[in-house]
Tab-separated table of C-alpha atoms in Angstrom:
chain	number	residue	atom	x	y	z
A	1	MET	CA	87.007	90.824	74.676
A	2	SER	CA	86.181	94.503	74.958
A	3	ALA	CA	84.026	96.609	72.651
A	4	VAL	CA	87.245	97.773	70.984
A	5	GLY	CA	88.158	94.166	70.246
A	6	TYR	CA	84.683	93.458	68.908
A	7	TRP	CA	84.802	96.349	66.447
A	8	ALA	CA	88.374	95.555	65.436
A	9	ARG	CA	87.353	92.000	64.513
A	10	GLU	CA	84.288	93.289	62.665
A	11	MET	CA	86.377	95.657	60.575
A	12	LEU	CA	89.035	93.068	59.826
A	13	ASP	CA	86.319	90.663	58.688
A	14	GLY	CA	85.134	93.207	56.106
A	15	GLY	CA	82.552	94.967	58.214
A	16	GLU	CA	81.394	98.513	57.711
A	17	PRO	CA	84.219	101.063	57.704
A	18	TYR	CA	84.721	103.424	60.618
A	19	ARG	CA	81.564	105.112	61.823
A	20	ASP	CA	80.829	107.656	64.462
A	21	TYR	CA	82.476	106.362	67.643
A	22	GLN	CA	79.411	107.119	69.750
A	23	SER	CA	77.160	105.009	67.507
A	24	MET	CA	79.645	102.179	68.077
A	25	GLY	CA	79.356	102.597	71.854
A	26	LEU	CA	82.981	103.736	72.198
A	27	SER	CA	84.639	106.660	73.890
A	28	ASN	CA	86.910	108.916	71.892
A	29	ARG	CA	89.920	107.258	73.527
A	30	GLN	CA	88.642	103.781	72.640
A	31	TYR	CA	88.043	104.906	69.060
A	32	ASP	CA	91.642	106.110	68.782
A	33	ILE	CA	92.803	102.709	70.050
A	34	LEU	CA	90.518	100.986	67.540
A	35	ARG	CA	91.928	102.897	64.578
A	36	GLU	CA	95.526	102.198	65.605
A	37	VAL	CA	94.868	98.496	66.174
A	38	VAL	CA	92.950	98.003	62.927
A	39	ASP	CA	95.640	99.756	60.879
A	40	ALA	CA	98.334	97.499	62.362
A	41	ALA	CA	96.177	94.374	62.020
A	42	ARG	CA	95.388	95.059	58.361
A	43	THR	CA	99.104	95.228	57.641
A	44	ALA	CA	99.676	91.999	59.575
A	45	LYS	CA	96.808	90.306	57.727
A	46	ARG	CA	98.222	91.321	54.353
A	47	ASP	CA	101.791	90.301	55.233
A	48	GLN	CA	101.306	87.336	57.571
A	49	GLY	CA	97.721	86.131	57.269
A	50	ALA	CA	94.487	86.226	59.208
A	51	ARG	CA	95.747	84.281	62.214
A	52	ALA	CA	98.620	86.719	62.819
A	53	ALA	CA	96.208	89.640	62.458
A	54	GLY	CA	93.856	88.119	65.025
A	55	GLU	CA	96.638	87.512	67.519
A	56	LEU	CA	98.006	91.018	67.019
A	57	THR	CA	94.513	92.468	67.492
A	58	GLU	CA	93.952	90.690	70.790
A	59	ARG	CA	97.381	91.621	72.098
A	60	ARG	CA	97.263	95.272	71.003
A	61	VAL	CA	93.699	95.876	72.241
A	62	ARG	CA	94.487	94.377	75.634
A	63	GLN	CA	97.696	96.380	76.018
A	64	ALA	CA	96.317	99.670	74.683
A	65	CYS	CA	93.201	99.511	76.845
A	66	THR	CA	95.250	98.597	79.912
A	67	ASP	CA	97.654	101.460	79.283
A	68	GLY	CA	94.956	103.934	78.277
A	69	TYR	CA	92.713	103.231	81.241
A	70	ARG	CA	95.330	102.589	83.897
A	71	ASP	CA	94.089	105.694	85.726
A	72	GLY	CA	90.479	104.507	85.582
A	73	GLY	CA	89.153	107.061	83.099
A	74	PRO	CA	89.494	110.568	81.760
A	75	SER	CA	91.430	112.720	84.179
A	76	ARG	CA	92.814	115.426	81.952
A	77	GLY	CA	91.256	117.979	79.706
A	78	PRO	CA	89.328	121.220	79.888
A	79	TRP	CA	86.353	119.603	81.661
A	80	ARG	CA	88.550	118.491	84.607
A	81	SER	CA	90.249	120.651	87.155
């Protein structure tokens, strides 16, 4: 699983709360994905249990990273023409 998946599992297992995304080895876009996935997975864990949270995490990370990086990387913003 990706770095996003790794950190999502760590946080769901009671790991250290969100840190600086660069110290985690993530891009800003990956960090946004991480926060969204962990928020959804915490709700699933509370309502449906750890197994449901794990399955949701894997599914959401895979889909969000696929969608977010479909173009291969950053292509918009002030640093790009």
